[in-house]
Amino acid sequence: MKTSLNEKVFKKILSSLQTGKKEYIRISSAHLSGISYLNIGDAGLEFLEDLSKSGLRFRVKTTINPGCVDFDSPTECETEVFEKQKKIVNSLKTMGAIESLTCTPYLLDNIVKKGQRIAWAESSAVLYANSIIGAHTNKEGSLTALASAILGYTARSGIHLRKGRRPEIFFEYQGELNDELDYGLLGYAIGLKAEAKTPYLRLTNTHDLHLTYLKQLLASFGTSGSAPLVWIEGVTPGFSKVRKPGRKIVLDRHELEKVRKMLSEELPSNSSEKPVFVTGCPHYSLEEIENLSRILNNVKKLSVEAWVFTSRSVYSEALRKRLLRGLYERNVKLFKDSCVMYCGLKRRNAYVITNSVKAAYYLRNSFRLRTALKSFAEFVNTYGV
Ligand code: F3S
């Protein structure tokens, strides 16, 4: 009885999303956010424990976002936080979730295909799934993604309708984009101007659009804008068939510098404070860890710690490929299971240097840390010895 009552509640959550007729579509994959104890606290933990005890189970493949601890480093965070994060994950596992603990499920843990209907939360993963892979997911909230995982369907609205995928503003960036940070700054600048509208983006003078750049562009777009899709010319499946919007905004480096000033402050030169470099927002892929190793081969050591966040699946691959030792020797620490909103970082109250615009935004606004934005190459030039 309790199960059917709960299902009714979740159906209500989904139907509240409907703007017109009540219609649903089947999904084959879900990804849940809102699982960090630092965000959802005791109320969220109790809610998830109640749900798992009620007997509700996920009907589709379901992965979960990172939490706030690394389960292999129990002493980095307060015991209570560590234990409560574990309980949250256990409740979700009982309901059938894969213990992926990553914001890049599309890399290894929850691979989806073009045209697949899915219900994902986590804006950076939603934007990647829609804009790079060509899957279809709205930017689900924590509760609607949970409802979809339980019911196996989502509301037929937004991106699941042809009209919901149409680009609405044309952006053209004129100039060079030199590194991952430039792409992140551009994504944030576009999000500020587009707000809820879906952009069509043309990049001029860009030759090498690899994964790192696209991840940074989309993650920071998802931080300042709210559309679930960016049409990237030459990249997004079907881009050549969509009608380009009439309204056009041209951006140049000036816009990137404005964003940098908003989220970045330099450490005073006379400061004795030791900063920490944070990277892996969104979580690193194996290729990104390999690239990091290659760059660090040119230095003996870093004079400040670099903290790299990745998924447990990618971490295991990096371990298998024997990439980790060289990184540890150079002052790099790898973390898995956790977001950059990591309990150990909050506890340390450090001055953070990061190459991720999204990380800078949240570390400043949620953890109240001071942040400076630098590309990984800039960081190594300054702190490599
Ligand atoms: Fe991932 Fe956390 Fe960044 S969920 S995208 S590491 S803010």
Short mmCIF file of C-alpha atoms and ligand atoms in Angstrom, two decimals:
data_model
loop_
_atom_site.label_atom_id
_atom_site.label_comp_id
_atom_site.label_asym_id
_atom_site.label_seq_id
_atom_site.Cartn_x
_atom_site.Cartn_y
_atom_site.Cartn_z
CA MET A 1 0.00 0.00 0.00
CA LYS A 2 2.74 2.40 0.98
CA THR A 3 4.46 1.78 -2.35
CA SER A 4 1.46 2.76 -4.43
CA LEU A 5 0.89 5.83 -2.25
CA ASN A 6 4.46 6.93 -2.85
CA GLU A 7 4.12 6.34 -6.56
CA LYS A 8 1.11 8.64 -6.58
CA VAL A 9 3.19 11.34 -4.93
CA PHE A 10 5.88 11.01 -7.58
CA LYS A 11 3.30 11.07 -10.38
CA LYS A 12 2.09 14.36 -8.93
CA ILE A 13 5.63 15.73 -9.00
CA LEU A 14 5.90 14.87 -12.67
CA SER A 15 2.45 16.15 -13.57
CA SER A 16 3.24 19.46 -11.89
CA LEU A 17 5.75 19.96 -14.71
CA GLN A 18 3.10 19.67 -17.38
CA THR A 19 2.11 22.87 -19.02
CA GLY A 20 -0.57 21.40 -21.26
CA LYS A 21 -2.04 17.91 -21.58
CA LYS A 22 -0.82 15.26 -19.16
CA GLU A 23 1.55 13.21 -21.21
CA TYR A 24 4.57 11.16 -20.31
CA ILE A 25 7.32 9.42 -22.18
CA ARG A 26 9.38 6.40 -21.25
CA ILE A 27 13.02 6.91 -20.30
CA SER A 28 15.85 4.40 -20.20
CA SER A 29 18.34 6.16 -17.93
CA ALA A 30 18.28 8.46 -14.91
CA HIS A 31 20.98 10.42 -13.13
CA LEU A 32 20.39 11.88 -9.68
CA SER A 33 21.86 15.01 -8.09
CA GLY A 34 21.22 16.43 -4.62
CA ILE A 35 22.95 13.60 -2.81
CA SER A 36 25.70 15.48 -0.96
CA TYR A 37 25.14 15.54 2.79
CA LEU A 38 26.53 19.10 2.86
CA ASN A 39 23.63 20.15 0.62
CA ILE A 40 20.69 18.06 1.74
CA GLY A 41 21.50 17.66 5.44
CA ASP A 42 19.55 15.50 7.88
CA ALA A 43 16.17 16.21 6.26
CA GLY A 44 17.38 14.88 2.90
CA LEU A 45 19.01 11.86 4.50
CA GLU A 46 15.81 10.94 6.36
CA PHE A 47 13.75 11.39 3.21
CA LEU A 48 15.98 9.02 1.22
CA GLU A 49 16.10 6.49 4.05
CA ASP A 50 12.29 6.51 4.28
CA LEU A 51 12.02 6.03 0.54
CA SER A 52 14.38 3.06 0.47
CA LYS A 53 12.59 1.45 3.45
CA SER A 54 9.21 1.89 1.74
CA GLY A 55 10.25 -0.66 -0.90
CA LEU A 56 10.37 1.70 -3.88
CA ARG A 57 12.97 0.69 -6.44
CA PHE A 58 14.40 2.31 -9.59
CA ARG A 59 12.98 1.01 -12.86
CA VAL A 60 15.78 2.24 -15.12
CA LYS A 61 19.54 2.40 -14.99
CA THR A 62 20.26 5.08 -12.40
CA THR A 63 23.57 6.71 -11.51
CA ILE A 64 24.29 9.28 -8.81
CA ASN A 65 26.22 12.54 -8.57
CA PRO A 66 29.24 12.92 -6.29
CA GLY A 67 28.83 13.38 -2.55
CA CYS A 68 31.11 15.40 -0.26
CA VAL A 69 33.59 12.74 1.00
CA ASP A 70 36.11 10.32 -0.45
CA PHE A 71 35.19 6.96 1.04
CA ASP A 72 38.85 5.90 1.08
CA SER A 73 39.89 8.93 3.19
CA PRO A 74 37.76 8.74 6.34
CA THR A 75 39.93 11.13 8.36
CA GLU A 76 39.76 14.12 5.97
CA CYS A 77 36.24 15.06 7.11
CA GLU A 78 34.23 15.04 10.31
CA THR A 79 33.14 11.52 11.26
CA GLU A 80 29.49 12.55 11.36
CA VAL A 81 29.60 13.92 7.79
CA PHE A 82 31.41 10.82 6.58
CA GLU A 83 28.89 8.45 8.19
CA LYS A 84 25.85 10.38 7.01
CA GLN A 85 27.14 10.57 3.44
CA LYS A 86 27.57 6.79 3.57
CA LYS A 87 23.95 6.35 4.72
CA ILE A 88 22.69 8.49 1.83
CA VAL A 89 24.61 6.39 -0.69
CA ASN A 90 23.45 3.15 0.93
CA SER A 91 19.80 4.20 0.70
CA LEU A 92 20.18 4.99 -3.00
CA LYS A 93 22.01 1.70 -3.60
CA THR A 94 19.20 -0.17 -1.88
CA MET A 95 16.80 1.44 -4.35
CA GLY A 96 18.96 0.19 -7.22
CA ALA A 97 21.36 3.05 -7.97
CA ILE A 98 24.83 2.37 -9.33
CA GLU A 99 27.40 3.80 -6.90
CA SER A 100 28.91 6.00 -9.62
CA LEU A 101 29.32 9.17 -7.51
CA THR A 102 30.24 11.27 -10.50
CA CYS A 103 29.02 14.26 -12.46
CA THR A 104 30.40 12.75 -15.69
CA PRO A 105 28.26 9.59 -15.90
CA TYR A 106 28.39 9.82 -19.72
CA LEU A 107 32.08 8.79 -19.71
CA LEU A 108 31.86 5.28 -18.24
CA ASP A 109 29.04 4.67 -15.77
CA ASN A 110 25.89 5.60 -17.68
CA ILE A 111 26.73 5.79 -21.37
CA VAL A 112 23.86 7.11 -23.49
CA LYS A 113 23.30 7.43 -27.24
CA LYS A 114 22.00 9.96 -29.70
CA GLY A 115 18.21 10.25 -29.56
CA GLN A 116 17.89 8.36 -26.25
CA ARG A 117 15.23 9.75 -23.86
CA ILE A 118 16.67 10.14 -20.38
CA ALA A 119 15.99 12.03 -17.16
CA TRP A 120 19.16 13.51 -15.76
CA ALA A 121 19.79 16.08 -13.08
CA GLU A 122 23.23 17.80 -12.79
CA SER A 123 23.37 20.65 -15.27
CA SER A 124 26.86 19.93 -16.65
CA ALA A 125 25.91 16.31 -17.47
CA VAL A 126 22.56 17.38 -18.97
CA LEU A 127 24.27 19.89 -21.25
CA TYR A 128 26.88 17.34 -22.31
CA ALA A 129 24.26 14.65 -23.01
CA ASN A 130 22.12 16.99 -25.15
CA SER A 131 24.75 19.17 -26.83
CA ILE A 132 27.53 16.66 -27.52
CA ILE A 133 25.84 13.26 -27.63
CA GLY A 134 22.43 14.33 -28.95
CA ALA A 135 20.42 12.54 -26.25
CA HIS A 136 17.26 14.22 -24.88
CA THR A 137 16.94 15.23 -21.26
CA ASN A 138 15.45 18.24 -19.55
CA LYS A 139 17.49 19.82 -16.80
CA GLU A 140 15.74 17.80 -14.13
CA GLY A 141 15.67 18.84 -10.49
CA SER A 142 16.71 16.41 -7.76
CA LEU A 143 13.10 15.41 -7.09
CA THR A 144 11.93 15.09 -10.67
CA ALA A 145 14.96 12.94 -11.58
CA LEU A 146 14.22 10.75 -8.56
CA ALA A 147 10.57 10.50 -9.59
CA SER A 148 11.57 9.51 -13.13
CA ALA A 149 14.01 6.86 -11.89
CA ILE A 150 11.21 5.33 -9.80
CA LEU A 151 8.47 5.57 -12.43
CA GLY A 152 10.55 4.93 -15.57
CA TYR A 153 9.13 7.92 -17.41
CA THR A 154 9.23 11.69 -17.46
CA ALA A 155 6.97 14.54 -18.53
CA ARG A 156 6.70 15.07 -22.29
CA SER A 157 7.74 18.70 -22.15
CA GLY A 158 10.66 21.02 -22.91
CA ILE A 159 13.43 19.28 -24.79
CA HIS A 160 11.31 16.19 -25.44
CA LEU A 161 9.29 18.31 -27.89
CA ARG A 162 10.72 19.50 -31.19
CA LYS A 163 9.88 23.13 -30.38
CA GLY A 164 11.67 22.83 -27.03
CA ARG A 165 14.96 22.12 -28.80
CA ARG A 166 14.91 25.09 -31.16
CA PRO A 167 17.81 27.55 -30.82
CA GLU A 168 16.61 31.01 -29.81
CA ILE A 169 19.70 33.26 -29.79
CA PHE A 170 22.70 33.18 -32.10
CA PHE A 171 26.08 33.75 -30.43
CA GLU A 172 29.29 34.22 -32.33
CA TYR A 173 32.63 34.38 -30.58
CA GLN A 174 35.28 36.27 -32.51
CA GLY A 175 38.81 35.65 -31.38
CA GLU A 176 41.14 32.97 -30.14
CA LEU A 177 40.27 30.62 -27.31
CA ASN A 178 43.58 29.43 -25.94
CA ASP A 179 42.87 27.01 -23.14
CA GLU A 180 40.21 25.33 -20.99
CA LEU A 181 39.75 28.44 -18.89
CA ASP A 182 38.91 30.58 -21.93
CA TYR A 183 36.18 28.10 -22.86
CA GLY A 184 34.81 28.18 -19.31
CA LEU A 185 34.76 31.98 -19.26
CA LEU A 186 32.97 32.03 -22.61
CA GLY A 187 30.33 29.53 -21.42
CA TYR A 188 29.59 31.66 -18.36
CA ALA A 189 29.39 34.87 -20.46
CA ILE A 190 26.92 33.21 -22.86
CA GLY A 191 24.79 31.90 -19.99
CA LEU A 192 24.53 35.40 -18.49
CA LYS A 193 23.22 36.81 -21.77
CA ALA A 194 21.06 33.86 -22.84
CA GLU A 195 19.34 33.37 -19.44
CA ALA A 196 16.65 30.70 -20.16
CA LYS A 197 17.00 30.83 -23.97
CA THR A 198 18.69 28.08 -26.00
CA PRO A 199 21.82 29.36 -27.75
CA TYR A 200 23.26 28.51 -31.15
CA LEU A 201 27.02 29.03 -30.90
CA ARG A 202 29.51 29.68 -33.65
CA LEU A 203 33.17 29.73 -32.70
CA THR A 204 35.55 31.35 -35.16
CA ASN A 205 39.30 30.59 -35.14
CA THR A 206 38.86 27.32 -33.29
CA HIS A 207 40.62 24.26 -34.59
CA ASP A 208 40.81 21.78 -31.77
CA LEU A 209 37.60 21.32 -29.80
CA HIS A 210 38.54 18.52 -27.47
CA LEU A 211 36.61 17.07 -24.56
CA THR A 212 38.13 19.26 -21.83
CA TYR A 213 37.16 22.44 -23.64
CA LEU A 214 33.60 21.31 -24.29
CA LYS A 215 33.15 20.17 -20.69
CA GLN A 216 34.31 23.55 -19.38
CA LEU A 217 32.22 25.52 -21.88
CA LEU A 218 29.03 23.64 -20.99
CA ALA A 219 29.56 23.39 -17.22
CA SER A 220 30.01 27.12 -16.89
CA PHE A 221 27.13 27.84 -19.27
CA GLY A 222 24.97 25.71 -16.95
CA THR A 223 26.11 27.81 -13.98
CA SER A 224 24.88 31.16 -15.32
CA GLY A 225 22.20 30.10 -17.84
CA SER A 226 19.29 27.72 -17.48
CA ALA A 227 18.75 26.15 -20.94
CA PRO A 228 19.52 22.41 -21.13
CA LEU A 229 21.13 22.59 -24.58
CA VAL A 230 23.68 24.64 -26.50
CA TRP A 231 23.76 24.09 -30.26
CA ILE A 232 27.48 24.17 -31.06
CA GLU A 233 28.18 24.58 -34.74
CA GLY A 234 30.19 21.65 -36.05
CA VAL A 235 29.64 19.62 -32.87
CA THR A 236 26.02 19.11 -31.83
CA PRO A 237 24.34 16.28 -33.80
CA GLY A 238 21.86 17.81 -36.28
CA PHE A 239 23.28 21.36 -35.98
CA SER A 240 23.25 21.87 -39.76
CA LYS A 241 19.50 21.22 -39.99
CA VAL A 242 18.26 23.68 -37.37
CA ARG A 243 17.08 27.13 -38.36
CA LYS A 244 19.53 29.74 -37.06
CA PRO A 245 17.94 32.38 -34.83
CA GLY A 246 17.65 35.91 -36.21
CA ARG A 247 18.88 37.63 -33.05
CA LYS A 248 22.68 37.62 -33.00
CA ILE A 249 25.14 38.59 -30.27
CA VAL A 250 28.84 38.88 -31.03
CA LEU A 251 31.26 38.28 -28.17
CA ASP A 252 34.96 38.88 -27.89
CA ARG A 253 37.74 38.62 -25.28
CA HIS A 254 36.45 41.66 -23.45
CA GLU A 255 33.45 39.56 -22.24
CA LEU A 256 35.79 36.82 -20.98
CA GLU A 257 37.81 39.31 -18.94
CA LYS A 258 34.62 40.67 -17.35
CA VAL A 259 33.73 37.17 -16.11
CA ARG A 260 37.26 36.56 -14.88
CA LYS A 261 37.09 39.73 -12.76
CA MET A 262 33.79 38.60 -11.21
CA LEU A 263 35.13 35.28 -9.94
CA SER A 264 38.85 35.74 -9.50
CA GLU A 265 41.03 37.62 -7.02
CA GLU A 266 44.81 37.42 -6.88
CA LEU A 267 46.55 36.26 -3.74
CA PRO A 268 48.50 39.27 -2.37
CA SER A 269 52.20 38.90 -3.27
CA ASN A 270 53.28 39.32 0.39
CA SER A 271 50.88 36.61 1.64
CA SER A 272 52.37 33.60 3.44
CA GLU A 273 49.17 31.64 2.84
CA LYS A 274 49.51 28.35 0.91
CA PRO A 275 46.84 28.12 -1.80
CA VAL A 276 45.53 24.84 -3.16
CA PHE A 277 44.87 24.19 -6.84
CA VAL A 278 41.53 22.49 -7.48
CA THR A 279 40.63 20.83 -10.76
CA GLY A 280 38.12 18.22 -11.92
CA CYS A 281 34.90 20.21 -12.05
CA PRO A 282 33.34 18.44 -13.93
CA HIS A 283 35.17 15.23 -12.96
CA TYR A 284 38.28 14.34 -14.95
CA SER A 285 38.21 11.75 -17.70
CA LEU A 286 41.07 9.27 -18.10
CA GLU A 287 42.39 11.31 -21.05
CA GLU A 288 42.50 14.40 -18.85
CA ILE A 289 44.50 12.55 -16.18
CA GLU A 290 46.87 11.31 -18.87
CA ASN A 291 47.26 14.85 -20.16
CA LEU A 292 47.93 16.12 -16.63
CA SER A 293 50.67 13.48 -16.20
CA ARG A 294 52.24 14.51 -19.50
CA ILE A 295 52.36 18.19 -18.55
CA LEU A 296 53.74 17.43 -15.08
CA ASN A 297 56.51 15.29 -16.54
CA ASN A 298 58.19 18.61 -17.37
CA VAL A 299 58.45 19.67 -13.71
CA LYS A 300 60.02 17.98 -10.69
CA LYS A 301 57.32 18.98 -8.27
CA LEU A 302 54.58 21.53 -7.61
CA SER A 303 55.23 23.91 -4.74
CA VAL A 304 51.53 23.87 -3.76
CA GLU A 305 49.17 20.90 -3.66
CA ALA A 306 46.95 20.16 -6.67
CA TRP A 307 43.68 18.40 -5.84
CA VAL A 308 42.14 16.49 -8.74
CA PHE A 309 38.55 15.21 -8.61
CA THR A 310 37.40 12.27 -10.67
CA SER A 311 35.04 9.29 -10.61
CA ARG A 312 35.93 5.99 -8.98
CA SER A 313 35.65 4.29 -12.39
CA VAL A 314 38.18 6.65 -13.98
CA TYR A 315 40.40 6.47 -10.88
CA SER A 316 40.52 2.66 -11.18
CA GLU A 317 41.52 2.95 -14.83
CA ALA A 318 44.25 5.47 -13.95
CA LEU A 319 45.49 3.10 -11.23
CA ARG A 320 45.54 0.22 -13.71
CA LYS A 321 47.56 2.32 -16.14
CA ARG A 322 50.04 3.18 -13.33
CA LEU A 323 49.49 6.91 -13.69
CA LEU A 324 49.04 7.74 -10.03
CA ARG A 325 52.52 7.34 -8.57
CA GLY A 326 54.11 10.03 -10.75
CA LEU A 327 51.28 12.38 -9.80
CA TYR A 328 51.62 11.81 -6.03
CA GLU A 329 55.38 12.39 -6.28
CA ARG A 330 54.68 15.80 -7.81
CA ASN A 331 52.29 16.90 -5.05
CA VAL A 332 49.03 15.93 -6.78
CA LYS A 333 46.24 14.30 -4.75
CA LEU A 334 43.40 12.45 -6.47
CA PHE A 335 39.93 12.31 -4.94
CA LYS A 336 36.98 10.20 -5.99
CA ASP A 337 33.34 9.93 -4.81
CA SER A 338 33.30 13.68 -4.06
CA CYS A 339 32.43 16.88 -5.85
CA VAL A 340 34.90 19.79 -5.60
CA MET A 341 32.49 20.92 -2.88
CA TYR A 342 34.54 18.58 -0.73
CA CYS A 343 34.26 18.53 3.06
CA GLY A 344 38.09 18.58 3.37
CA LEU A 345 38.31 21.76 1.31
CA LYS A 346 35.64 23.46 3.39
CA ARG A 347 37.44 22.42 6.56
CA ARG A 348 40.76 23.75 5.31
CA ASN A 349 39.25 27.14 4.41
CA ALA A 350 41.98 27.49 1.79
CA TYR A 351 42.56 30.09 -0.88
CA VAL A 352 41.69 28.16 -4.06
CA ILE A 353 43.19 28.45 -7.53
CA THR A 354 41.08 26.63 -10.10
CA ASN A 355 40.75 26.24 -13.87
CA SER A 356 36.99 25.71 -13.56
CA VAL A 357 34.62 28.68 -13.68
CA LYS A 358 31.84 26.54 -12.18
CA ALA A 359 34.06 25.53 -9.25
CA ALA A 360 35.05 29.15 -8.63
CA TYR A 361 31.39 30.20 -8.63
CA TYR A 362 30.26 27.57 -6.11
CA LEU A 363 33.34 27.65 -3.88
CA ARG A 364 32.89 31.41 -3.52
CA ASN A 365 29.13 31.44 -3.12
CA SER A 366 28.51 28.28 -1.09
CA PHE A 367 31.77 27.66 0.78
CA ARG A 368 32.71 31.37 0.97
CA LEU A 369 36.29 30.63 -0.14
CA ARG A 370 38.48 33.09 -2.05
CA THR A 371 39.24 31.91 -5.58
CA ALA A 372 41.57 32.75 -8.46
CA LEU A 373 41.02 31.48 -11.99
CA LYS A 374 44.05 30.12 -13.85
CA SER A 375 44.42 27.54 -16.60
CA PHE A 376 46.33 24.41 -15.69
CA ALA A 377 49.28 25.56 -17.82
CA GLU A 378 49.37 28.96 -16.05
CA PHE A 379 49.26 27.20 -12.70
CA VAL A 380 52.17 24.88 -13.59
CA ASN A 381 54.21 27.81 -14.93
CA THR A 382 53.78 29.64 -11.63
CA TYR A 383 54.08 26.78 -9.14
CA GLY A 384 56.15 24.12 -10.94
CA VAL A 385 59.73 23.73 -9.64
FE1 F3S B 1 30.75 18.12 -10.65
FE2 F3S B 1 30.60 19.30 -8.34
FE3 F3S B 1 31.59 20.57 -10.38
S1 F3S B 1 29.06 17.98 -9.22
S2 F3S B 1 30.41 19.76 -12.10
S3 F3S B 1 32.47 18.73 -9.42
S4 F3S B 1 30.34 21.49 -8.79
#
